[in-house]
Amino acid sequence: MPPHFQLDEDNDVIHDAEAFSLATESAYQAAYSPLRLYLRQLVVDKVKRENPKLAAIQHRYRSPELDRLFVFSGMLGNHSFFMIALPFLHTFGMGAFARGLTFVVLWSIYFSGFVKDYISAPRPASPPVVQITRSPAHTLEYGFPSTHTTYAVATIVYISHFMLNVWHISTVWVGLMWICGVTIVVGRIYCGLHSFIDVVGGIVIGIIEALCFVFFFDRLDALMLSTAGPLYSIAIFYFAMSSIPRSLDP
C-alpha cells in the first residue's frame, strides 16, 4: 500500500518516518555491506535519540511567525531556487564565478544524494516531531545528510571566497549572507525535517566540497574549457552516475 500523509490542524505533515521505509531491517542486513550497516545504524540510533530534543525545541519556540520565516528560508535552499537563479548568473556574464557556483550546486546535489542513499537513514519521526513543509513529498526522502545544509554551506563558502578575495566586498555583506545561511540551516531543525546529525553531516560535506572548488576550480575550469572538455565532462558524469549506491527504498 503506498504511503499517505496525515495533516494536523495547521496542515503540517505528521507521520512516523520509519513507516515510509518499504524495507525491513532483515532486508538491509541481507543487502548492505557490514560497513554500510554499521554507519546506517549509528545514524539511525542518533536520530532516534534526538527526536525528543527536536520535539522539545518545537514546543518551546514554535510560532506562526517563525513557521513562515523558516519555510521561506527553506525555499532558498532547494532545487527550484537554484534552477531559477543560476541561469541569471550566466546571462549577466559572470563567467568563471557562474561556472564555479554551478559546479558547487550540482555536486552538492550529487554528494548529499550519494550519502543519503548509502546511509539510508530516516528523517525524524512525526510524532513527536511536527514536520513543517510546503512539499510533503520531501519527507519521503532519507534524512542524512541535509541537502539544504549542504547547499547553503557550500555555496556561501564559495561566494564568500569571491566576495573577500576577488571582488573585495565589505565583510558586512558577507556577514549578512552568512546570517541567511544560518537561517536556512536552523530552519531544517525547527521545521522537524532534519535532526542535528543530518545538519552536521551537511555542514561537513558542504565545507569540504566548497574548499575543493576554491583551491582547484581554476585548473578544473581550464580543463573543462579545453578542446577535450566535453569528453572529460561526459566521462566524469558517467562515472558519477554509475557509482550512486543502490538503496532498498524507492
Rosetta silent file (secondary structure, phi, psi, omega in degrees, C-alpha in Angstrom):
SEQUENCE: MPPHFQLDEDNDVIHDAEAFSLATESAYQAAYSPLRLYLRQLVVDKVKRENPKLAAIQHRYRSPELDRLFVFSGMLGNHSFFMIALPFLHTFGMGAFARGLTFVVLWSIYFSGFVKDYISAPRPASPPVVQITRSPAHTLEYGFPSTHTTYAVATIVYISHFMLNVWHISTVWVGLMWICGVTIVVGRIYCGLHSFIDVVGGIVIGIIEALCFVFFFDRLDALMLSTAGPLYSIAIFYFAMSSIPRSLDP
SCORE:     score description
SCORE:     0.000 S_00000001
   1 L     0.000  129.152 -178.610    0.000    0.000    0.000 S_00000001
   2 L   -67.127  150.648  179.975    1.521    3.373   -0.922 S_00000001
   3 L   -66.407  152.549  176.958    2.263    5.778    1.929 S_00000001
   4 L  -129.095  161.627 -178.604   -0.202    8.508    2.712 S_00000001
   5 L  -102.660  139.222  172.597    0.116   11.829    4.510 S_00000001
   6 E  -112.954  132.473 -178.818   -1.689   12.803    7.671 S_00000001
   7 E  -112.724  144.036  176.176   -2.010   16.511    8.392 S_00000001
   8 L   -86.898 -168.638 -174.808   -2.601   18.207   11.712 S_00000001
   9 L   -67.632  -17.849  178.150   -4.849   21.233   12.268 S_00000001
  10 L  -100.450   13.973 -178.672   -2.151   23.530   10.826 S_00000001
  11 L    62.921   29.271  174.489   -1.723   21.382    7.696 S_00000001
  12 L   -91.952  146.160 -176.339    1.675   20.192    8.902 S_00000001
  13 E   -72.271  133.354  175.652    2.792   16.725    7.878 S_00000001
  14 E  -127.739  124.423  172.510    2.512   14.029   10.548 S_00000001
  15 E  -167.030  161.259  172.301    3.826   10.527   10.078 S_00000001
  16 L   -84.769  115.124 -173.874    6.197    8.023   11.536 S_00000001
  17 H   -56.065  -36.753 -177.298    9.272    8.372    9.323 S_00000001
  18 H   -69.381  -21.362  179.974   10.153    4.712    9.673 S_00000001
  19 H   -68.661  -17.899 -178.873    6.718    3.711    8.374 S_00000001
  20 H   -84.699   -7.508  176.791    7.705    5.043    4.962 S_00000001
  21 L   -81.660  124.455 -179.924   10.500    2.507    4.602 S_00000001
  22 L   -85.261   -7.725 -178.419    9.324   -0.399    2.489 S_00000001
  23 L  -103.728  142.643  176.358   12.325   -2.488    3.533 S_00000001
  24 L   -87.056  165.918  178.368   12.674   -4.386    6.803 S_00000001
  25 H   -60.882  -35.882  178.714   15.818   -4.443    8.907 S_00000001
  26 H   -64.201  -33.519  177.510   16.460   -8.010    7.776 S_00000001
  27 H   -67.004  -40.813  176.348   16.388   -6.796    4.162 S_00000001
  28 H   -62.181  -43.601 -178.513   19.004   -4.156    4.947 S_00000001
  29 H   -63.649  -31.833 -179.707   21.163   -6.748    6.667 S_00000001
  30 H   -79.041  -29.766 -172.337   20.942   -9.026    3.652 S_00000001
  31 H   -98.740  -29.002 -173.208   21.651   -6.322    1.052 S_00000001
  32 L   -96.721  152.676  177.551   24.130   -3.935    2.688 S_00000001
  33 L   -72.074  161.997  178.798   27.786   -4.458    3.480 S_00000001
  34 H   -56.960  -40.560  179.416   28.914   -4.629    7.138 S_00000001
  35 H   -64.884  -43.429 -179.413   30.413   -1.132    6.921 S_00000001
  36 H   -65.027  -41.063  177.329   27.261    0.310    5.380 S_00000001
  37 H   -63.759  -41.587 -178.970   25.080   -1.369    8.014 S_00000001
  38 H   -62.763  -47.904 -179.419   27.324   -0.094   10.817 S_00000001
  39 H   -65.156  -40.637  178.993   27.236    3.509    9.586 S_00000001
  40 H   -60.967  -45.020 -177.452   23.491    3.342    8.970 S_00000001
  41 H   -65.792  -36.130  177.104   22.820    2.061   12.472 S_00000001
  42 H   -59.005  -46.332 -177.733   24.967    4.808   14.006 S_00000001
  43 H   -70.445  -43.483 -178.861   22.915    7.487   12.265 S_00000001
  44 H   -60.118  -44.758  179.224   19.535    5.810   12.878 S_00000001
  45 H   -62.594  -40.334  179.899   20.261    5.473   16.607 S_00000001
  46 H   -65.113  -42.916  178.951   21.367    9.100   16.783 S_00000001
  47 H   -61.153  -42.402  179.978   18.215   10.301   15.004 S_00000001
  48 H   -63.595  -40.284  179.839   16.019    8.329   17.413 S_00000001
  49 H   -68.753  -27.980 -177.414   17.798    9.811   20.440 S_00000001
  50 H   -85.466  -13.913 -178.573   17.410   13.321   19.047 S_00000001
  51 H   -53.307  -50.170  179.780   13.654   13.050   18.361 S_00000001
  52 H   -61.298  -34.869  179.389   12.576   14.140   21.883 S_00000001
  53 H   -66.904  -41.119  178.542   15.012   17.082   21.750 S_00000001
  54 H   -64.536  -41.483  178.796   13.617   18.246   18.419 S_00000001
  55 H   -63.848  -38.554  179.515   10.073   17.972   19.733 S_00000001
  56 H   -66.673  -38.556  177.608   11.034   19.973   22.823 S_00000001
  57 H   -61.957  -45.085  178.971   12.583   22.715   20.677 S_00000001
  58 H   -64.396  -40.960 -178.924    9.409   22.999   18.620 S_00000001
  59 H   -62.165  -35.654 -175.574    7.220   23.009   21.725 S_00000001
  60 H   -83.512  -38.375 -168.783    9.214   25.862   23.229 S_00000001
  61 H  -110.733  -11.246 -171.289    9.931   28.093   20.248 S_00000001
  62 L   -67.990  138.254  177.090    7.342   27.417   17.569 S_00000001
  63 L  -153.384  159.780  178.264    5.167   30.345   16.447 S_00000001
  64 H   -58.248  -37.088 -178.810    3.319   31.321   13.237 S_00000001
  65 H   -66.576  -44.996  178.746    5.926   34.000   12.507 S_00000001
  66 H   -68.772  -33.844  175.336    8.857   31.588   12.800 S_00000001
  67 H   -56.406  -48.843 -178.342    6.950   28.995   10.764 S_00000001
  68 H   -65.441  -41.041 -179.240    6.690   31.457    7.887 S_00000001
  69 H   -60.767  -49.729 -173.362   10.328   32.579    8.250 S_00000001
  70 H   -78.557  -27.221  172.312   11.831   29.093    8.187 S_00000001
  71 H   -66.654  -42.171  177.988    9.536   27.751    5.475 S_00000001
  72 H   -64.933  -44.221 -179.677   10.579   30.713    3.315 S_00000001
  73 H   -62.900  -32.739  176.950   14.271   30.246    4.133 S_00000001
  74 H   -63.820  -30.375  178.316   13.928   26.590    3.173 S_00000001
  75 H   -68.541  -21.329  179.538   12.782   27.700   -0.274 S_00000001
  76 L   -80.751   -6.496 -178.008   16.137   29.489   -0.703 S_00000001
  77 L  -123.204   22.325 -179.838   17.990   26.208   -0.393 S_00000001
  78 L  -108.085  174.477 -176.111   16.020   23.878   -2.643 S_00000001
  79 H   -59.358  -41.747 -174.959   16.486   22.678   -6.212 S_00000001
  80 H   -61.703  -40.876 -179.510   13.908   25.063   -7.664 S_00000001
  81 H   -58.876  -47.952 -177.125   15.633   28.162   -6.313 S_00000001
  82 H   -71.738  -30.660  176.224   18.963   27.272   -7.913 S_00000001
  83 H   -63.038  -32.841  179.567   17.301   26.213  -11.176 S_00000001
  84 H   -83.168  -41.082 -171.277   15.876   29.727  -11.406 S_00000001
  85 H   -78.559  -41.647 -172.558   18.862   31.688  -10.041 S_00000001
  86 H   -60.579  -42.398  179.781   21.872   30.062  -11.705 S_00000001
  87 H   -58.265  -30.302 -179.690   20.951   30.852  -15.350 S_00000001
  88 H   -65.914  -33.578  178.614   20.838   34.565  -14.496 S_00000001
  89 H   -62.831  -40.154  177.716   24.498   34.475  -13.431 S_00000001
  90 H   -71.679  -37.748  179.614   25.437   33.164  -16.862 S_00000001
  91 H   -62.355  -37.909 -178.616   23.086   35.618  -18.581 S_00000001
  92 L   -84.355    8.220  173.136   24.759   38.534  -16.790 S_00000001
  93 L    70.830   39.136 -177.584   28.190   37.347  -17.953 S_00000001
  94 L   -88.121    9.618  166.117   29.667   36.376  -14.595 S_00000001
  95 H    48.749 -122.161 -173.961   31.954   33.873  -16.306 S_00000001
  96 H   -59.916  -37.751  179.186   34.172   31.748  -14.066 S_00000001
  97 H   -61.849  -45.324 -179.720   32.182   32.602  -10.944 S_00000001
  98 H   -64.038  -41.797  178.709   28.929   31.428  -12.516 S_00000001
  99 H   -64.944  -42.341 -179.733   30.536   28.228  -13.792 S_00000001
 100 H   -64.412  -44.456 -179.473   32.115   27.546  -10.417 S_00000001
 101 H   -65.860  -35.637  176.906   28.927   28.148   -8.462 S_00000001
 102 H   -62.107  -43.436  176.761   27.020   25.915  -10.883 S_00000001
 103 H   -62.745  -41.047  179.554   29.511   23.120  -10.226 S_00000001
 104 H   -59.976  -45.325 -179.323   29.226   23.679   -6.479 S_00000001
 105 H   -65.644  -47.085 -177.984   25.430   23.377   -6.606 S_00000001
 106 H   -61.476  -43.740 -178.886   25.443   20.339   -8.896 S_00000001
 107 H   -75.955  -21.505  171.213   27.989   18.468   -6.817 S_00000001
 108 H   -63.398  -43.717  176.674   26.128   19.415   -3.623 S_00000001
 109 H   -60.201  -45.886 -174.617   23.143   17.556   -5.063 S_00000001
 110 H   -66.862  -52.569 -174.363   25.336   14.623   -6.027 S_00000001
 111 H   -65.667  -41.934  179.109   27.388   14.219   -2.851 S_00000001
 112 H   -67.450  -39.406  177.485   24.475   14.697   -0.457 S_00000001
 113 H   -66.110  -38.151  178.014   22.324   12.326   -2.528 S_00000001
 114 H   -59.460  -49.082 -178.389   25.132    9.773   -2.665 S_00000001
 115 H   -68.559  -37.955  177.343   25.496    9.750    1.117 S_00000001
 116 H   -55.613  -49.800 -177.910   21.709    9.745    1.623 S_00000001
 117 H   -69.325  -34.428 -179.267   21.342    6.558   -0.413 S_00000001
 118 H   -68.213  -45.304 -178.129   24.438    4.951    1.106 S_00000001
 119 H   -78.965  -40.816  177.073   23.376    5.564    4.715 S_00000001
 120 L    58.077   45.263 -179.747   19.611    5.169    4.086 S_00000001
 121 L   -98.176  140.151 -179.303   18.605    6.726    7.411 S_00000001
 122 L   -73.374  163.643  172.870   15.067    8.028    8.000 S_00000001
 123 L   -76.506  171.447  176.166   14.130   11.566    8.898 S_00000001
 124 L   -56.176  139.375 -177.473   12.920   12.447   12.412 S_00000001
 125 L   -75.477  143.327  179.364    9.689   10.630   13.249 S_00000001
 126 E  -133.065  116.143    0.784    6.446   12.598   13.448 S_00000001
 127 E   -74.237  166.005   11.423    5.018   12.461   16.026 S_00000001
 128 E   -82.543  -18.502 -178.401    6.605   13.578   18.313 S_00000001
 129 E   -80.532  141.577  173.801    8.227   15.974   15.828 S_00000001
 130 E   -97.894  126.167 -179.542    5.985   18.092   13.593 S_00000001
 131 E   -95.246  116.016 -174.779    7.275   18.351   10.032 S_00000001
 132 L  -105.138  110.384 -176.740    6.610   21.822    8.611 S_00000001
 133 L  -157.559  151.535  174.091    6.984   21.932    4.833 S_00000001
 134 L   -87.211   -9.199 -177.766    5.308   23.109    1.654 S_00000001
 135 L  -126.875   84.569 -177.953    6.419   19.903   -0.094 S_00000001
 136 H   -55.603  -27.492 -178.468    5.229   16.837    1.849 S_00000001
 137 H   -62.665  -25.670  179.147    6.902   14.537   -0.694 S_00000001
 138 H   -62.585  -26.575 -178.660   10.299   15.649    0.647 S_00000001
 139 H   -71.298   -9.673  176.946    9.529   13.820    3.880 S_00000001
 140 H   -80.108  -17.807 -176.365    9.712   10.558    1.929 S_00000001
 141 L   -78.538  162.222  173.573   13.418   11.052    1.275 S_00000001
 142 L   -65.162  161.383 -173.575   16.226    9.858    3.502 S_00000001
 143 L   -98.688  -39.100 -173.350   17.443   12.323    6.099 S_00000001
 144 L   -97.838  126.583   -4.955   21.231   12.120    6.425 S_00000001
 145 L   -89.720  174.000  177.659   22.777   14.446    5.382 S_00000001
 146 L   -75.496  117.268  179.294   20.662   17.570    4.978 S_00000001
 147 H   -67.053  -39.216  177.708   20.822   18.622    1.324 S_00000001
 148 H   -57.954  -42.516  179.932   19.622   22.139    2.172 S_00000001
 149 H   -66.391  -41.860  177.394   22.512   22.477    4.623 S_00000001
 150 H   -59.471  -47.614  175.718   24.999   21.158    2.078 S_00000001
 151 H   -53.376  -56.102 -172.214   23.704   23.691   -0.477 S_00000001
 152 H   -59.666  -49.634 -176.385   23.775   26.587    1.964 S_00000001
 153 H   -67.892  -47.029 -177.202   27.226   25.958    3.395 S_00000001
 154 H   -62.277  -47.338 -177.680   28.926   25.045    0.107 S_00000001
 155 H   -68.639  -38.436 -177.900   27.537   27.986   -1.863 S_00000001
 156 H   -71.606  -38.508  175.191   28.131   30.541    0.897 S_00000001
 157 H   -61.284  -43.938 -178.676   31.723   29.422    1.488 S_00000001
 158 H   -66.511  -45.812  179.346   32.363   29.630   -2.251 S_00000001
 159 H   -64.708  -38.174  178.861   30.654   33.015   -2.659 S_00000001
 160 H   -60.145  -38.223  177.741   32.469   34.351    0.431 S_00000001
 161 H   -59.384  -46.077  179.824   35.781   33.497   -1.205 S_00000001
 162 H   -67.393  -41.958 -177.420   34.887   35.620   -4.249 S_00000001
 163 H   -64.013  -38.484 -175.194   33.450   38.470   -2.183 S_00000001
 164 H   -88.169  -39.179 -170.355   36.509   38.756    0.064 S_00000001
 165 H  -104.336  -18.448 -178.438   39.405   37.769   -2.201 S_00000001
 166 L  -112.094  -51.486 -177.148   38.275   38.655   -5.729 S_00000001
 167 L   -91.151  -16.521  178.707   35.652   41.388   -5.510 S_00000001
 168 L    55.216   50.027  178.480   36.869   42.835   -2.166 S_00000001
 169 L   -86.179  150.092 -178.559   33.348   43.471   -0.913 S_00000001
 170 L   -54.891  141.696  178.613   32.757   44.678    2.646 S_00000001
 171 H   -63.878  -18.106  177.044   32.622   41.979    5.306 S_00000001
 172 H   -60.540  -44.745 -179.494   29.256   43.432    6.334 S_00000001
 173 H   -68.982  -35.523  176.096   27.666   41.951    3.219 S_00000001
 174 H   -63.431  -42.546  178.886   29.468   38.668    3.781 S_00000001
 175 H   -63.036  -40.695  177.956   28.108   38.597    7.328 S_00000001
 176 H   -63.602  -37.809  177.925   24.558   39.241    6.131 S_00000001
 177 H   -64.691  -40.053  178.895   24.888   36.384    3.667 S_00000001
 178 H   -67.513  -32.771  175.543   26.045   34.066    6.438 S_00000001
 179 H   -62.037  -42.316  176.365   23.054   35.104    8.560 S_00000001
 180 H   -61.536  -41.541  179.406   20.806   33.972    5.706 S_00000001
 181 H   -63.731  -42.705  178.423   22.725   30.705    5.542 S_00000001
 182 H   -62.731  -37.304  178.241   22.383   30.105    9.276 S_00000001
 183 H   -61.551  -41.003  177.931   18.652   30.747    8.960 S_00000001
 184 H   -63.065  -45.475 -177.130   18.393   28.002    6.328 S_00000001
 185 H   -66.010  -48.534  179.952   20.351   25.545    8.474 S_00000001
 186 H   -62.173  -34.719 -179.863   18.485   26.296   11.710 S_00000001
 187 H   -62.296  -29.618  179.527   15.212   26.072    9.822 S_00000001
 188 H   -64.894  -34.961  177.713   15.838   22.422    8.946 S_00000001
 189 H   -78.431  -45.628 -179.876   15.818   21.576   12.641 S_00000001
 190 H   -57.574  -41.487 -177.262   12.996   23.963   13.556 S_00000001
 191 L   -79.172   -0.522  176.785   10.784   22.534   10.804 S_00000001
 192 L    71.647   17.685 -177.116   11.405   18.977   12.029 S_00000001
 193 L   -91.964  -17.372  179.449   12.772   17.880    8.668 S_00000001
 194 L  -145.991  152.399  174.146   16.265   17.009    9.898 S_00000001
 195 L   -91.992  176.945 -179.736   17.985   16.033   13.102 S_00000001
 196 H   -62.787  -40.408 -179.220   21.205   17.549   14.423 S_00000001
 197 H   -63.634  -34.718  177.029   23.319   14.754   12.930 S_00000001
 198 H   -62.802  -44.131 -177.981   21.762   15.423    9.499 S_00000001
 199 H   -68.558  -42.282  178.548   22.712   19.083    9.691 S_00000001
 200 H   -61.290  -42.392  177.161   26.248   18.369   10.918 S_00000001
 201 H   -59.905  -42.418  178.487   26.729   15.954    8.029 S_00000001
 202 H   -64.652  -39.073  178.673   25.565   18.597    5.557 S_00000001
 203 H   -62.604  -46.543 -178.481   27.919   21.196    7.062 S_00000001
 204 H   -62.042  -47.904 -179.814   30.943   18.893    6.795 S_00000001
 205 H   -63.140  -43.209 -178.905   30.199   17.898    3.191 S_00000001
 206 H   -62.133  -43.231 -179.494   29.478   21.500    2.192 S_00000001
 207 H   -65.495  -47.922 -178.805   32.718   22.864    3.662 S_00000001
 208 H   -60.864  -45.692 -178.898   34.914   20.153    2.135 S_00000001
 209 H   -62.324  -47.705 -177.080   33.275   20.493   -1.264 S_00000001
 210 H   -63.211  -42.004 -179.745   33.473   24.304   -1.330 S_00000001
 211 H   -64.560  -36.909  176.940   37.136   24.367   -0.276 S_00000001
 212 H   -61.197  -42.401  179.850   37.996   21.869   -3.013 S_00000001
 213 H   -71.856  -34.287  177.821   36.409   24.149   -5.605 S_00000001
 214 H   -62.001  -43.596 -174.244   38.056   27.253   -4.127 S_00000001
 215 H   -85.662  -26.786 -172.607   41.533   25.723   -4.393 S_00000001
 216 H  -118.956   -0.203 -172.511   41.193   23.664   -7.574 S_00000001
 217 H   -67.135  -34.239 -179.273   38.499   25.274   -9.701 S_00000001
 218 H   -57.118  -44.015  179.057   40.890   27.322  -11.879 S_00000001
 219 H   -70.320  -39.954  177.976   42.552   24.133  -13.092 S_00000001
 220 H   -64.908  -41.490 -179.261   39.220   22.338  -13.418 S_00000001
 221 H   -64.057  -41.869  178.224   37.710   25.261  -15.323 S_00000001
 222 H   -63.278  -37.482  179.105   40.644   25.350  -17.754 S_00000001
 223 H   -66.802  -42.796 -178.656   40.257   21.623  -18.303 S_00000001
 224 H   -68.316  -28.783 -179.078   36.505   21.903  -18.962 S_00000001
 225 L   -88.547   -2.722  178.783   37.046   24.780  -21.418 S_00000001
 226 L   -74.495  172.453 -178.792   39.717   22.905  -23.354 S_00000001
 227 L   -59.141  -38.735 -178.560   39.038   21.152  -26.656 S_00000001
 228 L   -87.030    5.455 -177.018   38.653   17.812  -24.880 S_00000001
 229 H   -53.108  -47.875  179.431   36.484   19.369  -22.151 S_00000001
 230 H   -58.862  -36.330  179.129   33.175   17.839  -23.317 S_00000001
 231 H   -67.957  -41.123  176.608   34.725   14.372  -23.335 S_00000001
 232 H   -61.804  -42.540 -179.592   36.051   14.842  -19.819 S_00000001
 233 H   -60.758  -45.839 -179.879   32.612   16.043  -18.693 S_00000001
 234 H   -61.132  -43.435 -178.696   30.872   13.010  -20.190 S_00000001
 235 H   -64.705  -43.854 -179.063   33.365   10.635  -18.558 S_00000001
 236 H   -63.848  -47.072 -176.867   33.086   12.307  -15.139 S_00000001
 237 H   -70.715  -33.319  175.490   29.295   12.381  -15.098 S_00000001
 238 H   -64.239  -45.470  178.570   29.024    8.802  -16.386 S_00000001
 239 H   -63.081  -42.314 -178.466   31.332    7.595  -13.616 S_00000001
 240 H   -63.403  -47.038 -177.178   29.487    9.678  -11.018 S_00000001
 241 H   -67.818  -37.538 -179.515   26.027    8.453  -12.009 S_00000001
 242 H   -74.652  -12.297 -178.374   27.075    4.813  -12.268 S_00000001
 243 L   -94.729   -5.578 -178.302   28.659    5.000   -8.806 S_00000001
 244 L   -62.809  126.452 -179.414   25.495    6.044   -6.924 S_00000001
 245 L   -66.099  145.019 -179.842   24.788    3.367   -4.297 S_00000001
 246 L   -86.695  129.141  177.797   21.563    1.440   -4.673 S_00000001
 247 L  -102.935  164.975 -178.370   19.122    1.792   -1.778 S_00000001
 248 L   -85.107  -20.189 -179.799   16.285   -0.548   -0.842 S_00000001
 249 L   -97.363  151.554  179.730   13.612    2.151   -0.747 S_00000001
 250 L   -68.571    0.000    0.000   12.283    3.907   -3.883 S_00000001
